[in-house]
Amino acid sequence: HDCIPASICPCGATISCHVPVIFAAKFLLRRKQKQRRTPNKEDNNRLTKPFVMTKRTQIPEYKVCMVGYGGVGKSAATLQFVQGIFVEDLDPTIEDSYRKQVRIDDDDEIVILDILDMAGPEEYIPLVMQNFRFAHGFLVFFSLADHYSMYEAIKYLEMIKRAKDETDMTKIPTVLIGNKLDLVDERVISRDEALDLAKNYKLQYMETSAKLNENVTECFLALARMMMATCPQPTVATGQKRCRVQ
């Protein structure tokens, strides 16, 4: 240290007066570097343990089919639920798809509904059957102002049973819906008649008005609860397939 001028030290003293401080600093530096090179057991576990998604990070995703005769209000109900709007005149639907994240009741359970607004005209029946096989649940519509649409709803219920290869509809999450509740003067199907049909297939029955947004959200939530009970771990938002209703 004799070759180092005293002026190097800011305090003006010789460098020898700071030797203990220098050695202490070097010791602490080596100790810190050693700790970096040899992580402890806890660090090793943290570094090597793979990332696992918790239940909270996985959002269940259910595929819902909206089915029924053309003009019964499937598309209007879907738009009312997803976007909160009512469109009076809609072009005939071939197939439209929507996604919406919903909270079930007042708890922390959140699901994603992948809604497929199916074709009404019979020429699209093969397309309908193909989508039925991969759906988790169904909303089957008819118009309270049209008797023929109820007969068509029965056809769709039978198609669902064939697509799922199932004779018991209680094993297939399905809600039967009588739409256009607002057309009071034009109503031709009584509630008792509709309940008889629902009882025959052991289905939950609800009456809605897509125009007035009456019971629209409730029918989607009712179906969501059924699907959650039947298939607790469906396709998740990450795209991984968990289970499928057959």
Short mmCIF file of C-alpha atoms in Angstrom, two decimals:
data_model
loop_
_atom_site.label_atom_id
_atom_site.label_comp_id
_atom_site.label_asym_id
_atom_site.label_seq_id
_atom_site.Cartn_x
_atom_site.Cartn_y
_atom_site.Cartn_z
CA HIS A 1 0.00 0.00 0.00
CA ASP A 2 3.04 2.33 0.25
CA CYS A 3 2.82 3.05 -3.45
CA ILE A 4 -0.73 4.37 -3.15
CA PRO A 5 -0.77 8.09 -2.38
CA ALA A 6 -2.71 9.24 0.63
CA SER A 7 -4.65 11.65 -1.54
CA ILE A 8 -6.65 8.71 -2.93
CA CYS A 9 -8.57 8.45 0.33
CA PRO A 10 -11.30 11.13 0.59
CA CYS A 11 -10.58 11.62 4.28
CA GLY A 12 -6.91 12.43 3.55
CA ALA A 13 -5.53 9.61 5.73
CA THR A 14 -3.21 6.87 4.63
CA ILE A 15 -4.80 3.80 3.08
CA SER A 16 -3.57 1.60 5.95
CA CYS A 17 -6.16 3.10 8.24
CA HIS A 18 -8.90 1.56 6.10
CA VAL A 19 -7.49 -1.98 5.76
CA PRO A 20 -9.95 -3.55 8.27
CA VAL A 21 -12.85 -1.91 6.45
CA ILE A 22 -11.63 -3.19 3.08
CA PHE A 23 -11.22 -6.76 4.35
CA ALA A 24 -14.72 -6.67 5.90
CA ALA A 25 -16.21 -5.45 2.62
CA LYS A 26 -14.45 -8.21 0.65
CA PHE A 27 -15.65 -10.85 3.12
CA LEU A 28 -19.26 -9.72 2.80
CA LEU A 29 -18.99 -9.66 -1.01
CA ARG A 30 -17.61 -13.26 -1.14
CA ARG A 31 -20.35 -14.44 1.20
CA LYS A 32 -23.04 -12.86 -0.97
CA GLN A 33 -21.59 -14.44 -4.14
CA LYS A 34 -21.45 -17.85 -2.44
CA GLN A 35 -25.11 -17.60 -1.49
CA ARG A 36 -25.98 -16.89 -5.12
CA ARG A 37 -24.02 -19.93 -6.36
CA THR A 38 -25.50 -22.36 -3.79
CA PRO A 39 -29.23 -21.71 -3.32
CA ASN A 40 -30.84 -23.33 -0.34
CA LYS A 41 -33.35 -26.18 -0.44
CA GLU A 42 -36.33 -23.84 -0.46
CA ASP A 43 -34.94 -22.02 -3.48
CA ASN A 44 -34.38 -25.31 -5.29
CA ASN A 45 -37.99 -26.33 -4.71
CA ARG A 46 -39.22 -22.99 -5.93
CA LEU A 47 -37.09 -23.13 -9.07
CA THR A 48 -37.71 -26.75 -10.06
CA LYS A 49 -41.37 -27.14 -9.05
CA PRO A 50 -43.58 -26.99 -12.17
CA PHE A 51 -46.31 -24.38 -12.44
CA VAL A 52 -49.72 -25.83 -11.67
CA MET A 53 -52.92 -23.95 -12.50
CA THR A 54 -55.17 -23.61 -9.50
CA LYS A 55 -58.89 -24.18 -9.65
CA ARG A 56 -59.48 -20.44 -9.56
CA THR A 57 -57.45 -19.92 -12.74
CA GLN A 58 -59.53 -22.42 -14.72
CA ILE A 59 -62.84 -21.14 -16.05
CA PRO A 60 -65.23 -23.92 -17.09
CA GLU A 61 -66.54 -23.51 -20.62
CA TYR A 62 -69.84 -25.08 -21.68
CA LYS A 63 -71.20 -25.46 -25.18
CA VAL A 64 -74.89 -24.52 -25.42
CA CYS A 65 -77.14 -25.21 -28.40
CA MET A 66 -80.13 -22.94 -29.06
CA VAL A 67 -82.61 -25.03 -31.02
CA GLY A 68 -86.18 -24.71 -32.23
CA TYR A 69 -88.29 -24.00 -35.26
CA GLY A 70 -87.52 -20.93 -37.35
CA GLY A 71 -88.97 -17.67 -36.05
CA VAL A 72 -89.56 -18.76 -32.44
CA GLY A 73 -87.10 -16.19 -31.11
CA LYS A 74 -83.88 -18.15 -30.52
CA SER A 75 -81.66 -15.49 -32.07
CA ALA A 76 -83.55 -12.65 -30.37
CA ALA A 77 -83.15 -14.33 -26.98
CA THR A 78 -79.45 -14.95 -27.62
CA LEU A 79 -78.80 -11.32 -28.56
CA GLN A 80 -80.79 -10.13 -25.57
CA PHE A 81 -78.71 -12.30 -23.23
CA VAL A 82 -75.30 -11.61 -24.80
CA GLN A 83 -75.62 -7.97 -25.88
CA GLY A 84 -78.70 -6.70 -24.06
CA ILE A 85 -80.49 -5.66 -27.25
CA PHE A 86 -83.68 -6.73 -29.01
CA VAL A 87 -83.84 -6.87 -32.80
CA GLU A 88 -87.36 -7.08 -34.18
CA ASP A 89 -86.58 -8.47 -37.63
CA LEU A 90 -83.73 -10.94 -37.98
CA ASP A 91 -82.62 -12.82 -41.09
CA PRO A 92 -83.04 -16.61 -40.94
CA THR A 93 -80.10 -18.07 -39.05
CA ILE A 94 -77.82 -20.75 -40.46
CA GLU A 95 -75.43 -20.77 -37.52
CA ASP A 96 -74.12 -18.03 -35.22
CA SER A 97 -71.77 -18.40 -32.28
CA TYR A 98 -71.45 -16.24 -29.17
CA ARG A 99 -69.41 -16.38 -25.97
CA LYS A 100 -70.26 -14.86 -22.62
CA GLN A 101 -68.75 -15.11 -19.16
CA VAL A 102 -71.41 -15.30 -16.45
CA ARG A 103 -71.46 -15.48 -12.68
CA ILE A 104 -73.70 -18.16 -11.20
CA ASP A 105 -75.96 -16.75 -8.49
CA ASP A 106 -74.15 -14.57 -5.95
CA ASP A 107 -71.13 -16.82 -5.28
CA ASP A 108 -67.70 -16.81 -6.89
CA GLU A 109 -68.55 -19.49 -9.48
CA ILE A 110 -67.86 -18.17 -12.99
CA VAL A 111 -68.41 -20.05 -16.24
CA ILE A 112 -68.10 -19.29 -19.93
CA LEU A 113 -71.07 -20.14 -22.14
CA ASP A 114 -70.17 -20.89 -25.75
CA ILE A 115 -73.59 -20.37 -27.33
CA LEU A 116 -74.39 -21.81 -30.73
CA ASP A 117 -77.52 -20.34 -32.29
CA MET A 118 -78.62 -23.24 -34.46
CA ALA A 119 -80.40 -23.28 -37.81
CA GLY A 120 -84.18 -23.35 -37.85
CA PRO A 121 -85.02 -24.58 -41.36
CA GLU A 122 -85.07 -28.35 -41.82
CA GLU A 123 -82.56 -28.31 -44.68
CA TYR A 124 -79.84 -27.76 -42.05
CA ILE A 125 -80.74 -30.83 -39.98
CA PRO A 126 -77.43 -32.66 -40.70
CA LEU A 127 -75.51 -29.64 -39.40
CA VAL A 128 -77.73 -29.54 -36.32
CA MET A 129 -77.16 -33.22 -35.54
CA GLN A 130 -73.41 -32.84 -35.84
CA ASN A 131 -73.33 -29.99 -33.31
CA PHE A 132 -75.69 -31.80 -30.93
CA ARG A 133 -73.09 -34.50 -30.31
CA PHE A 134 -70.57 -32.04 -28.89
CA ALA A 135 -72.91 -29.84 -26.85
CA HIS A 136 -73.10 -29.85 -23.07
CA GLY A 137 -76.62 -28.45 -22.85
CA PHE A 138 -79.67 -27.33 -24.83
CA LEU A 139 -82.27 -24.59 -24.78
CA VAL A 140 -85.22 -25.87 -26.81
CA PHE A 141 -87.56 -23.07 -27.93
CA PHE A 142 -91.10 -22.90 -29.20
CA SER A 143 -93.43 -19.95 -29.64
CA LEU A 144 -96.42 -19.59 -27.34
CA ALA A 145 -98.23 -18.08 -30.32
CA ASP A 146 -97.60 -21.02 -32.67
CA HIS A 147 -98.79 -24.57 -32.08
CA TYR A 148 -96.72 -25.95 -34.92
CA SER A 149 -93.51 -24.72 -33.27
CA MET A 150 -94.32 -26.94 -30.27
CA TYR A 151 -94.55 -29.99 -32.53
CA GLU A 152 -91.20 -29.02 -33.98
CA ALA A 153 -89.76 -28.73 -30.45
CA ILE A 154 -90.76 -32.35 -29.87
CA LYS A 155 -88.85 -33.33 -33.03
CA TYR A 156 -85.78 -31.54 -31.76
CA LEU A 157 -86.01 -33.29 -28.39
CA GLU A 158 -86.05 -36.64 -30.16
CA MET A 159 -83.09 -35.57 -32.28
CA ILE A 160 -81.14 -34.66 -29.15
CA LYS A 161 -81.82 -38.11 -27.70
CA ARG A 162 -80.59 -39.78 -30.88
CA ALA A 163 -77.50 -37.60 -31.14
CA LYS A 164 -76.57 -38.33 -27.53
CA ASP A 165 -77.60 -42.00 -27.78
CA GLU A 166 -79.67 -41.50 -24.65
CA THR A 167 -83.31 -42.31 -23.89
CA ASP A 168 -83.51 -40.45 -20.56
CA MET A 169 -83.60 -36.67 -21.05
CA THR A 170 -82.83 -36.13 -17.35
CA LYS A 171 -79.24 -37.11 -18.18
CA ILE A 172 -78.98 -34.37 -20.81
CA PRO A 173 -79.03 -30.77 -19.47
CA THR A 174 -82.02 -29.25 -21.27
CA VAL A 175 -84.51 -26.48 -20.61
CA LEU A 176 -87.78 -26.27 -22.56
CA ILE A 177 -88.70 -22.65 -23.29
CA GLY A 178 -91.97 -21.12 -24.40
CA ASN A 179 -91.01 -17.76 -25.91
CA LYS A 180 -93.01 -14.66 -26.90
CA LEU A 181 -94.74 -14.36 -23.55
CA ASP A 182 -95.45 -10.72 -24.41
CA LEU A 183 -97.93 -11.72 -27.17
CA VAL A 184 -100.79 -12.14 -24.72
CA ASP A 185 -103.60 -11.75 -27.26
CA GLU A 186 -101.95 -14.09 -29.76
CA ARG A 187 -101.13 -16.86 -27.32
CA VAL A 188 -102.49 -20.26 -28.36
CA ILE A 189 -100.51 -22.60 -26.08
CA SER A 190 -101.57 -22.65 -22.44
CA ARG A 191 -99.12 -23.04 -19.61
CA ASP A 192 -100.71 -26.34 -18.63
CA GLU A 193 -100.22 -27.72 -22.14
CA ALA A 194 -96.56 -26.70 -22.11
CA LEU A 195 -96.05 -28.17 -18.63
CA ASP A 196 -97.52 -31.47 -19.82
CA LEU A 197 -94.92 -31.62 -22.57
CA ALA A 198 -92.12 -30.78 -20.14
CA LYS A 199 -93.37 -33.41 -17.71
CA ASN A 200 -93.45 -36.02 -20.47
CA TYR A 201 -89.74 -35.46 -21.13
CA LYS A 202 -88.90 -34.68 -17.47
CA LEU A 203 -87.62 -31.23 -18.34
CA GLN A 204 -87.59 -27.87 -16.60
CA TYR A 205 -89.99 -25.49 -18.34
CA MET A 206 -89.71 -21.71 -18.46
CA GLU A 207 -91.63 -18.97 -20.29
CA THR A 208 -89.70 -16.01 -21.69
CA SER A 209 -90.05 -12.82 -23.64
CA ALA A 210 -86.98 -11.91 -25.65
CA LYS A 211 -88.59 -8.56 -26.48
CA LEU A 212 -89.15 -7.56 -22.85
CA ASN A 213 -86.06 -9.42 -21.59
CA GLU A 214 -88.24 -11.43 -19.24
CA ASN A 215 -86.69 -14.64 -17.84
CA VAL A 216 -84.05 -14.66 -20.61
CA THR A 217 -81.04 -14.54 -18.29
CA GLU A 218 -82.76 -16.90 -15.87
CA CYS A 219 -83.11 -19.68 -18.45
CA PHE A 220 -79.39 -19.50 -19.32
CA LEU A 221 -78.44 -19.62 -15.64
CA ALA A 222 -80.78 -22.55 -15.03
CA LEU A 223 -79.10 -24.47 -17.83
CA ALA A 224 -75.64 -23.51 -16.55
CA ARG A 225 -76.44 -25.01 -13.14
CA MET A 226 -77.56 -28.26 -14.80
CA MET A 227 -74.38 -28.48 -16.87
CA MET A 228 -72.20 -27.80 -13.85
CA ALA A 229 -73.91 -30.64 -11.97
CA THR A 230 -73.59 -33.05 -14.92
CA CYS A 231 -70.08 -32.09 -16.03
CA PRO A 232 -68.08 -30.25 -13.32
CA GLN A 233 -64.88 -30.14 -15.45
CA PRO A 234 -65.76 -29.48 -19.08
CA THR A 235 -63.57 -27.81 -21.67
CA VAL A 236 -61.63 -25.09 -19.81
CA ALA A 237 -60.74 -21.68 -21.13
CA THR A 238 -57.20 -22.88 -21.91
CA GLY A 239 -58.64 -25.23 -24.54
CA GLN A 240 -57.97 -28.47 -22.70
CA LYS A 241 -60.74 -31.04 -23.04
CA ARG A 242 -61.97 -32.32 -19.68
CA CYS A 243 -65.21 -34.14 -20.35
CA ARG A 244 -68.13 -34.24 -22.72
CA VAL A 245 -71.77 -35.15 -22.29
CA GLN A 246 -72.61 -38.10 -24.49
#
